[in-house]
XYZ file of C-alpha atoms in Angstrom:
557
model
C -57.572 -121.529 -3.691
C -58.739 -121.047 -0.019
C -56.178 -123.791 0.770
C -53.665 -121.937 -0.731
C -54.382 -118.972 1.543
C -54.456 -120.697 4.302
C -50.837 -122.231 3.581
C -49.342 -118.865 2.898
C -50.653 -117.429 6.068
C -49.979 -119.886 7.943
C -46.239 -119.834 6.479
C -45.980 -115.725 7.011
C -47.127 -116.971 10.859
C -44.439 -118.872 11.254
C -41.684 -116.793 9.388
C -43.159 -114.100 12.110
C -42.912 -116.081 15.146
C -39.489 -117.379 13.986
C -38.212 -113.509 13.875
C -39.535 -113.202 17.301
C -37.827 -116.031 19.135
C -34.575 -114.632 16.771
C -34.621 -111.269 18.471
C -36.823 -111.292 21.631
C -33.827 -113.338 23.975
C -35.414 -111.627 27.148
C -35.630 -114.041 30.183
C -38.522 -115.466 31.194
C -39.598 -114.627 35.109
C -40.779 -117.631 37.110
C -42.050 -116.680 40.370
C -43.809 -119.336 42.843
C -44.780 -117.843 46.158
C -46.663 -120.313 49.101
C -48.169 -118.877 51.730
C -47.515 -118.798 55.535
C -44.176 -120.582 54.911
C -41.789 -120.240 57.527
C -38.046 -119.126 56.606
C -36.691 -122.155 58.061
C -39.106 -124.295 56.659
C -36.152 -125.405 54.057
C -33.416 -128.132 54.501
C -30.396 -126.650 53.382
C -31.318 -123.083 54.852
C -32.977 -124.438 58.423
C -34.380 -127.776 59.541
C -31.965 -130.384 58.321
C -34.697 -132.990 58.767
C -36.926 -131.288 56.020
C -37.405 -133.308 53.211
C -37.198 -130.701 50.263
C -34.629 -131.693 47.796
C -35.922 -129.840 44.922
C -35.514 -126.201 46.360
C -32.135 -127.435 47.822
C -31.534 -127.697 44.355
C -32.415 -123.577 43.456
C -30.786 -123.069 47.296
C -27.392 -125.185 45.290
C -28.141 -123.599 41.903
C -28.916 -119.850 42.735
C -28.948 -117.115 45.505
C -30.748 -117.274 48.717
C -31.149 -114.153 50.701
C -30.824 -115.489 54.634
C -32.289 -112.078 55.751
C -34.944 -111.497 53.689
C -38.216 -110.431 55.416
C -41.917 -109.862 54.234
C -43.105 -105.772 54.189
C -46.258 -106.971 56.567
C -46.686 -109.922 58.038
C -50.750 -110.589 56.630
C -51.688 -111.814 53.336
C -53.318 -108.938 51.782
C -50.661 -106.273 52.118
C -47.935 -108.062 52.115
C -49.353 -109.199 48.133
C -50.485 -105.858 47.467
C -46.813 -104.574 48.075
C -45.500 -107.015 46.368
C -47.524 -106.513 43.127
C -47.490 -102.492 43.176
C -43.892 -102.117 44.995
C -46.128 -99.737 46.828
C -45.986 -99.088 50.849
C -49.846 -99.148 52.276
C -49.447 -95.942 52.684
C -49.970 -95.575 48.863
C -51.594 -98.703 47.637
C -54.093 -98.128 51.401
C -54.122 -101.681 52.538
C -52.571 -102.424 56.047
C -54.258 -105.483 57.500
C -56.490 -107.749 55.546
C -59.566 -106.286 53.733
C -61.153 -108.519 51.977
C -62.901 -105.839 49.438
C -59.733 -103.716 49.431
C -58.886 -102.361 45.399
C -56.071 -100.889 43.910
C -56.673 -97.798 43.080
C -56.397 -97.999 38.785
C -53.399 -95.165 38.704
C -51.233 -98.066 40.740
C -49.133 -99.521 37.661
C -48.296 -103.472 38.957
C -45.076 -105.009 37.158
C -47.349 -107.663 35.566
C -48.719 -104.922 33.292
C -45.463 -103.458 32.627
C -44.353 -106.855 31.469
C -47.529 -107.239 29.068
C -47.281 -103.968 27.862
C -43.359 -104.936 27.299
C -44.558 -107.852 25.156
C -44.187 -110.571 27.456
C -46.868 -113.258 27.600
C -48.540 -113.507 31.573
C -50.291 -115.763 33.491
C -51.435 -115.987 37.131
C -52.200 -119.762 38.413
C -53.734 -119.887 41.998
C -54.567 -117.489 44.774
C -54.913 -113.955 44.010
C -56.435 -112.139 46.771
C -57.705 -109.345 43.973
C -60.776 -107.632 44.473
C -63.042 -107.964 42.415
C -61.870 -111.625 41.972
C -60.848 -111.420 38.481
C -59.387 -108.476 38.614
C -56.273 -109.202 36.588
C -54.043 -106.338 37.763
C -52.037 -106.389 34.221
C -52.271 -110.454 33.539
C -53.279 -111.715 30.598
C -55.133 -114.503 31.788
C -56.000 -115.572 35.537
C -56.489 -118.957 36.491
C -57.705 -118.415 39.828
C -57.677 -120.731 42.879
C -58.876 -119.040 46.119
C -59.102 -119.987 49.559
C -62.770 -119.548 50.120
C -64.139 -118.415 46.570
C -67.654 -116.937 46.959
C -68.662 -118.013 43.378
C -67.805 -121.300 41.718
C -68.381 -119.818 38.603
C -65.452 -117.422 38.722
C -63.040 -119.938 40.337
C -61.333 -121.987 37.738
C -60.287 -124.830 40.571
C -63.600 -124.840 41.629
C -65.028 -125.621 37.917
C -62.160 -128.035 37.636
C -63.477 -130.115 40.903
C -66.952 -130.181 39.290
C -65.573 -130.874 35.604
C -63.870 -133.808 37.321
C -66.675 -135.328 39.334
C -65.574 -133.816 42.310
C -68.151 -130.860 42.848
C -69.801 -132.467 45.964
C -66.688 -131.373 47.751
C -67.430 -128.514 50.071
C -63.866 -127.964 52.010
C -62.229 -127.723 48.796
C -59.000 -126.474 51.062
C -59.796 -127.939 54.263
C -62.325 -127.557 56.501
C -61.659 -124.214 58.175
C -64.083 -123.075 61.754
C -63.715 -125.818 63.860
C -60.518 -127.628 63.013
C -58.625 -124.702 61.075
C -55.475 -125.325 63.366
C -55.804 -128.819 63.862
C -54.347 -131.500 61.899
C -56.512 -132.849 58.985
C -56.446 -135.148 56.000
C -57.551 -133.882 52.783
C -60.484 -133.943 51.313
C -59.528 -133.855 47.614
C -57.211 -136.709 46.172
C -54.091 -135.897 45.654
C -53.906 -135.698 41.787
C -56.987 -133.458 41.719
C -55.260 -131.345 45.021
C -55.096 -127.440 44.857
C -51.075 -128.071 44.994
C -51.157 -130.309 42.128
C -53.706 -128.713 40.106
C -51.276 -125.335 40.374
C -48.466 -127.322 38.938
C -50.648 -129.091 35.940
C -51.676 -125.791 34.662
C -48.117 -123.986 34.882
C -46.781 -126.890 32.825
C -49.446 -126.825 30.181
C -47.979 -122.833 30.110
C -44.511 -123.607 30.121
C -44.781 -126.190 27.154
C -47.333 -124.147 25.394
C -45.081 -121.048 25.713
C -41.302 -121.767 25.697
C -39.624 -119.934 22.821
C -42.375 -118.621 21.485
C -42.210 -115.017 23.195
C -40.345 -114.141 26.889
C -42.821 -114.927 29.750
C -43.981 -114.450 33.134
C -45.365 -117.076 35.071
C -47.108 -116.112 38.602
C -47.608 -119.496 40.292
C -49.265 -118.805 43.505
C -49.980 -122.097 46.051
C -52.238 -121.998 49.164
C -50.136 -124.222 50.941
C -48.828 -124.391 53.848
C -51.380 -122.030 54.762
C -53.528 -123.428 57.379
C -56.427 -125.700 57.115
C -53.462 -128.030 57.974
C -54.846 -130.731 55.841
C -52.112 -133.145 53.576
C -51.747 -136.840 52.982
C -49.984 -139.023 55.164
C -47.112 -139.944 52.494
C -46.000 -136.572 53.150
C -47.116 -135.612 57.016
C -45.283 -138.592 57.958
C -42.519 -138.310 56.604
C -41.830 -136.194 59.727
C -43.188 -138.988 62.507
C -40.507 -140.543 64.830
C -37.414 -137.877 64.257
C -37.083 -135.277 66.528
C -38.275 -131.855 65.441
C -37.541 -128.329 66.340
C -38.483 -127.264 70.092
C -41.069 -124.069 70.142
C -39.872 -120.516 71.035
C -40.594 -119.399 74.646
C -40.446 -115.723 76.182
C -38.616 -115.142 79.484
C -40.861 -111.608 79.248
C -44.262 -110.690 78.587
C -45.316 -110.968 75.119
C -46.577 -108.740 73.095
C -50.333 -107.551 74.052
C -51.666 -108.985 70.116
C -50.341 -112.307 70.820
C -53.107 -113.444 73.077
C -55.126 -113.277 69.830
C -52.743 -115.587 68.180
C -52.945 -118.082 70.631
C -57.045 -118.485 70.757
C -56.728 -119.006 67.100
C -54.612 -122.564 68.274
C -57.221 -123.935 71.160
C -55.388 -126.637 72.265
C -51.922 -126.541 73.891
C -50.852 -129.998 74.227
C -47.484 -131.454 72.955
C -49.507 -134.406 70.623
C -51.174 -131.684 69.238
C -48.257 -129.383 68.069
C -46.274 -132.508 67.423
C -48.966 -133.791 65.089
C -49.813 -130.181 63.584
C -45.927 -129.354 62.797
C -45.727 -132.891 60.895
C -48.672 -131.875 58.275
C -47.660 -128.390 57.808
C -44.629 -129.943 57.231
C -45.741 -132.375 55.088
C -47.345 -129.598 53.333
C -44.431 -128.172 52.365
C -43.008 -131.177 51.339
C -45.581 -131.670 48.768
C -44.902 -128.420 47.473
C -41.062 -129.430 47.224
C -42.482 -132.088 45.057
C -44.281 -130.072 42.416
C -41.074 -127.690 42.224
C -39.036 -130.612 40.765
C -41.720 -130.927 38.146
C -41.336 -127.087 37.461
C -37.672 -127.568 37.500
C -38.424 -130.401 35.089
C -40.136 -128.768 32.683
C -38.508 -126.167 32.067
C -35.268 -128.100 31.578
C -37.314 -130.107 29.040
C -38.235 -127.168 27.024
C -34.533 -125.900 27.153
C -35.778 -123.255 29.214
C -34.270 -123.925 32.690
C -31.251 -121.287 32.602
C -32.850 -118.462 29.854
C -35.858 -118.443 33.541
C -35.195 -115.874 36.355
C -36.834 -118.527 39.170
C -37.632 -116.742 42.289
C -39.359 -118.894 45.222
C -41.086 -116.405 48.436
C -43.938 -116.712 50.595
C -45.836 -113.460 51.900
C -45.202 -114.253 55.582
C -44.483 -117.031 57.858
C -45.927 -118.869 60.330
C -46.058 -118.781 63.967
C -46.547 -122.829 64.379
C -46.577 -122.835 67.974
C -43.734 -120.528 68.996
C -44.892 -119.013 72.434
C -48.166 -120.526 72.324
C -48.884 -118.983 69.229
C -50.367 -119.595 65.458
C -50.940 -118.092 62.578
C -49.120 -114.441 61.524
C -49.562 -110.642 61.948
C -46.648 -110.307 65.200
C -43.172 -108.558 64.677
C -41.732 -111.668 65.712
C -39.430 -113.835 62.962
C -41.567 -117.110 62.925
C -43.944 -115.265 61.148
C -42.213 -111.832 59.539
C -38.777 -113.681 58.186
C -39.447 -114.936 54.633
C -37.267 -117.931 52.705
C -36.253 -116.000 48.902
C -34.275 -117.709 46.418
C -33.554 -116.604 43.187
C -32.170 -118.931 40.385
C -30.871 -117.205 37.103
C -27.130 -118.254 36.792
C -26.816 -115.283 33.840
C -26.401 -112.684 36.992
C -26.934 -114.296 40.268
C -23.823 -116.590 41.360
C -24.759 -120.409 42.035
C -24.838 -121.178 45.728
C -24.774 -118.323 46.884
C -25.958 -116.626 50.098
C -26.832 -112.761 50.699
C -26.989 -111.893 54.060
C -28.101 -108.282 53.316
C -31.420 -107.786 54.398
C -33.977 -107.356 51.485
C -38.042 -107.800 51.807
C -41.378 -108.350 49.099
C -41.013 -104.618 47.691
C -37.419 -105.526 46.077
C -38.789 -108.327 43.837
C -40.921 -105.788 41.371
C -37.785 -103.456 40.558
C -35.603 -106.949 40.698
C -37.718 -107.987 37.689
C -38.034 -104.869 35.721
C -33.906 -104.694 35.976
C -33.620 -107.916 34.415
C -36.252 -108.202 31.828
C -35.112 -104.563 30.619
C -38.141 -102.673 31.124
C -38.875 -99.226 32.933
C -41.422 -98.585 35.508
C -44.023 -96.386 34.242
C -45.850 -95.885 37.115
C -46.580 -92.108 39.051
C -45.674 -93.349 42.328
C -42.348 -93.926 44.042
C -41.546 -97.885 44.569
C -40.024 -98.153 48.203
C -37.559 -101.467 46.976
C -34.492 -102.001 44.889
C -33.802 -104.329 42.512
C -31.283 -106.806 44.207
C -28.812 -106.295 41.128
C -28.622 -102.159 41.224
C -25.431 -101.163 40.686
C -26.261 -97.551 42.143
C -27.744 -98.994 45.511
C -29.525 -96.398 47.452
C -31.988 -98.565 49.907
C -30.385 -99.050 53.176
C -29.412 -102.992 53.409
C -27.846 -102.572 56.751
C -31.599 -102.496 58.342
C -34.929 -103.820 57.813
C -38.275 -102.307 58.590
C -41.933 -103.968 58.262
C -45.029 -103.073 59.712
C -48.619 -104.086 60.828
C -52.568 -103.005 60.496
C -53.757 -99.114 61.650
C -54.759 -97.832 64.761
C -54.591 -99.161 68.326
C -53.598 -102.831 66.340
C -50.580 -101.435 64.655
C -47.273 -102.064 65.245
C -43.745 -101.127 63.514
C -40.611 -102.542 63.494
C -36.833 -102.235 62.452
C -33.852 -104.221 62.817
C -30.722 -104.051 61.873
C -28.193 -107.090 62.138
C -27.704 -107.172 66.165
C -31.050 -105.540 67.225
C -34.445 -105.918 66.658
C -37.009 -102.600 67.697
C -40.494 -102.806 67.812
C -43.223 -99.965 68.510
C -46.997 -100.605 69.358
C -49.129 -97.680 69.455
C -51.448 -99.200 71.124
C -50.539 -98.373 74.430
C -46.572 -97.511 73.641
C -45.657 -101.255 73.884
C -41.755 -100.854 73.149
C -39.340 -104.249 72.621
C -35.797 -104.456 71.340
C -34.218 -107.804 71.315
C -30.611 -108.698 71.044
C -31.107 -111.224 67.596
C -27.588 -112.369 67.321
C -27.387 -113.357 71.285
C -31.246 -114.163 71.487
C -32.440 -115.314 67.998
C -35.788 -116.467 69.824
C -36.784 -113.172 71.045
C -37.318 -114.474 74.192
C -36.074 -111.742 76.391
C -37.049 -108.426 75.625
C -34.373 -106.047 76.655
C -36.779 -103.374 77.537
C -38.819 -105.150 80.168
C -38.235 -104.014 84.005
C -35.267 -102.323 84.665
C -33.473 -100.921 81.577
C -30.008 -101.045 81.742
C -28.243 -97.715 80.241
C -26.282 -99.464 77.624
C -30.174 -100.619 76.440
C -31.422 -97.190 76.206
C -28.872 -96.129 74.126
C -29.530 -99.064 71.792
C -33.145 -98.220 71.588
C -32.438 -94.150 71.441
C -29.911 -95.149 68.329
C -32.290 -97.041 66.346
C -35.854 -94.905 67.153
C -35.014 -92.564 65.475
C -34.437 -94.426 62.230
C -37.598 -96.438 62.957
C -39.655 -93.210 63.235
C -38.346 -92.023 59.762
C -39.528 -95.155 58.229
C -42.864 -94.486 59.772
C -42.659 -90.714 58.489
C -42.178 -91.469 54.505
C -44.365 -95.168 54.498
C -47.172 -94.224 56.457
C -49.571 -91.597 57.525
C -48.240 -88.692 59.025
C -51.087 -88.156 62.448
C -49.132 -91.163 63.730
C -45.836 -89.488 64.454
C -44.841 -86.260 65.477
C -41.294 -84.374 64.900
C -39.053 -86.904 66.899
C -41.132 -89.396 68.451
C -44.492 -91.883 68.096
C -47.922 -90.929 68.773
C -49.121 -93.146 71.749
C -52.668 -94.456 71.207
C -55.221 -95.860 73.641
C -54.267 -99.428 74.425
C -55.046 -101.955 72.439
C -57.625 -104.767 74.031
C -57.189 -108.199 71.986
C -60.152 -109.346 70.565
C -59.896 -113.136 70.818
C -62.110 -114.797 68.334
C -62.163 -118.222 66.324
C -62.391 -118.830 62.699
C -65.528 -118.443 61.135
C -65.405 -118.684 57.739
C -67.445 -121.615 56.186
C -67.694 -122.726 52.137
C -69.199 -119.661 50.777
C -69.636 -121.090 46.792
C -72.355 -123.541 47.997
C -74.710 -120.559 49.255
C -75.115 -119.090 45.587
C -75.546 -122.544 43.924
C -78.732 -122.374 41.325
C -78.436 -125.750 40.255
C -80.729 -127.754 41.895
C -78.745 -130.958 40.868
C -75.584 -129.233 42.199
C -77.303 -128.408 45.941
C -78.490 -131.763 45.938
C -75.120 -133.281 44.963
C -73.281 -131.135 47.913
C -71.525 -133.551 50.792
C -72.870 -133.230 54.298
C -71.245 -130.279 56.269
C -70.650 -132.699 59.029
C -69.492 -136.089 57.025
C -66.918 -133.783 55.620
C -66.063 -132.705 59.121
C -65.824 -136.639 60.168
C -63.490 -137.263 56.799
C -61.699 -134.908 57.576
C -60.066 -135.793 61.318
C -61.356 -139.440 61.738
C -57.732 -140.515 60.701
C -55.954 -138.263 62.889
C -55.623 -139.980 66.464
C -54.823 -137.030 68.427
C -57.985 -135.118 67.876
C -60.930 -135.113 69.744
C -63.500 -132.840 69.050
C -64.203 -132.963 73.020
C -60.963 -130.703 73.052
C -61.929 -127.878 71.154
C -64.815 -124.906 71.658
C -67.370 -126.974 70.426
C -70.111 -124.317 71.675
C -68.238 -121.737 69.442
C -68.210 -124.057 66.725
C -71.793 -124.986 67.222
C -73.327 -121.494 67.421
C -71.189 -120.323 64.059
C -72.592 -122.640 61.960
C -75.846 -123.088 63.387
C -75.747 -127.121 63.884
C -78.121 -129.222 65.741
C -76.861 -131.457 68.940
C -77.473 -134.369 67.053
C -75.398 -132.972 64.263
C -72.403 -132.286 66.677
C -73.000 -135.485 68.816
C -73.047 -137.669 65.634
C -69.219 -135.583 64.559
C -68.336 -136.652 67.715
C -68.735 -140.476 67.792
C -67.927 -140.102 63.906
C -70.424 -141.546 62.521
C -71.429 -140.391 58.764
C -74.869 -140.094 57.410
C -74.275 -142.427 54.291
């Protein structure tokens, strides 16, 4: 009798799920953002010597937007936009803040999507606080750069599940050698990058045609630790790469911060450093193919809005520089693709500008759902057929205070205020695409002034309805005290193994310093004699024979 039962329900299940997939023909949304890629980063939309075939393919299958830019050039804000379509002004974050919250009126399109009967599911980093947080997701699979708890990192469990637990630079080891090049630690088929990739396909053959879906696939990579494997890094040894941006004129004040954070400035060092991140991305390529793959295998490929970002780029070197947070395009220009060939013409290229905020309205237009939320989204979806957002100019903007900066360009010029100190730059991007000569240093020709008077003003609007109001006044900027940089190196160590109660899981831990050794001891231009050792010693509280013996590289098993 029971058997019975369990026959007919499991018949009435089916008959249900059937009527679904019937009537629910709503795409699915793929979205795969990396961090800290560069826009040109991509073969067939910059380097030609990139080795990236498979988003060639969504660059020859969809359309790429060649002058698309992030909202802020920082991870947290930049994210937080892009979830809530929010400026900082509303959702409050400017620069990173590692505790920042949404405040729980802010309505994220992942919830509208759940709510609109979609299944959804996050794979990587987040950047939520508190970490699980699921800001309208119905399930999190998180993967964070330096996860305070094991427990509430599903990577980390994975490592440990896996006989991998001992592993304490999970991402790379960060302090020391955070901008230098490194091997990984991990191998490669238990790797962040491929661990990512694993999970979405589980999803996408768990899923497809069962209900509409969105998938949130979120990859560390390229960010730095610069750490890959050498089938990828050199892949980029003995061809001649791209020559680093220089300035004819003073850079701006925030960059000397930038370039502490990269402590040595020798050629074999970039050389060597471009050729992992590279790499990097190249592995990433690699896991998009199996994406593409599986999607295709589950007939899924074309009924899939695909749309590949990043939050910011990458300064890799350009004017001495690393890392992210300036006005300039190594690090605020963005690579977007979108693949749906239902509405978005194959091969295509947009040179309109568009930025982070236009992906949330972008996806609500083409799944069919409304926003629901109180507050006023600052993008447009990229398919509105009533445009109203200006796509003849671009603003983005940086941090609070002394620190921050604005920005807007517009297809010839580029305009950037710093209130710290009323640092003013315009830069002629179609003459000087390096931003190496800023048009407003020394004497200012007349023709100049009018260029900068012309696009002020629009700037200064921007800053009006996106940001708080004491920083502007009728018709011009408020000038604050100048900024001084505050030059310091990266600090942050494993933070999981601190809150370990296992005793068998402390004792299992690898040596801070063996991992240290691992981790260069294959890469022949570094030499820990190089870098601020004394820095590096006094953060993490090591012993002389503990930096002597990661010196001479010898381990202590």
């Amino acid at each position: 009798m029971g058997n019975g039962n369990d026959m007919a329900i499991s018949n009435a299940l089916t008959r249900h799920y059937e009527n679904i997939r019937k009537t629910d023909t709503r795409p699915n949304v793929l979205i795969i953002m990396t961090d800290q890629q560069r826009y040109d980063t991509i073969n067939s939309l910059g380097y030609n010597y990139m080795t990236t075939p498979n988003l060639d393919k969504l660059v020859e299958e969809g359309c790429s937007y060649t002058n698309a830019y992030t909202t802020n050039p920082i991870c947290c804000p930049a994210r937080h936009t892009f979830f809530s379509g929010l400026s900082s002004l509303e959702h409050g974050i400017a620069d990173n803040d590692f505790e920042a919250r949404l405040s729980p009126d802010i309505v994220t399109f992942p919830r509208i999507l759940s709510q609109g009967g979609y299944i959804t599911e996050a794979i990587g980093k987040m950047h939520f606080q508190p970490m699980r947080e699921h800001h309208g997701f119905q399930r999190l699979k998180l993967m964070e750069e330096v996860p305070e708890n094991r427990y509430e990192d599903d990577y980390l469990c994975y490592l440990r599940d896996n006989g991998y637990g001992h592993i304490r630079n999970i991402h790379g080891v960060r302090n020391l050698l955070f901008l230098q090049p490194q091997q990984a630690l991990v191998p490669k088929e238990h790797h962040g990058t491929t661990w990512v990739t694993d999970r979405a396909i589980d999803f996408i053959d768990a899923n497809s045609g069962v209900k509409p879906f969105l998938l949130y696939l979120s990859y560390i990579a390229p960010h730095p630790p610069f750490n890959s494997y050498t089938e990828y890094s050199d892949l980029y040894k003995d061809i001649t790469l791209n020559e680093t941006k220089t300035s004819e004129t003073p850079l701006h004040c925030m960059t000397e911060e930038n370039i502490m954070f990269g402590d040595v400035r020798e050629e074999k060092y970039l050389r060597r450093i471009k050729e992992v991140y590279f790499g990097m991305i190249s592995h990433i390529d690699e896991q998009i193919g199996r994406l593409l793959t599986s999607l295709d295998d589950n007939g899924q490929l074309d009924n899939t809005m695909i749309i590949f970002t990043t939050d910011h780029g990458e300064m890799l070197g350009d004017y001495d520089c690393y890392q992210k947070f300036l006005p300039y395009d190594s690090c605020s220009k963005i690579p977007m693709i979108i693949r749906y060939p239902k509405i978005f013409e194959k091969g295509s290229k947009n040179e309109e500008f568009a930025d982070l905020s236009d992906i949330y309205p972008t996806v609500l237009d083409v799944t069919g759902l409304d926003y629901t939320g109180k507050h006023t989204l600052i993008g447009e979806s990229l398919i509105a057929t009533e445009k109203k957002k200006r796509r003849d100019v671009q603003y983005y903007s940086y941090s609070v205070g002394s620190r921050r900066w604005c920005c807007i360009r517009n297809k010839q010029f580029k305009y950037v205020y710093h209130y710290g100190g009323g640092e003013e730059f315009l830069f002629d991007m179609m003459n000087d695409p390096n931003e190496g000569n800023n048009l407003l240093w020394g004497n200012v020709l007349p023709e100049v002034s009018k260029i900068r008077d012309s696009l002020k003003p629009i700037l200064i609007d921007y800053e009006k309805k996106q940001w708080q109001s004491e920083y502007t006044t009728e018709k011009d900027f408020v000038r604050l005290d100048p900024y001084v940089p505050a030059a310091t190196r990266n600090k942050a160590f494993p933070q999981f193994t601190r809150v370990l109660k296992k005793q068998s899981e402390i004792d299992a831990m690898n040596d801070f310093v063996d991992e240290v050794i691992l981790a260069y001891q294959n890469e022949e231009v570094v030499n820990l004699n190089d870098l601020d050792l004394e820095a590096w010693q006094k953060n993490s509280h090591l012993s002389d024979e503990d930096v002597k013996r990661a010196i001479e590289k010898k381990l202590s098993v």
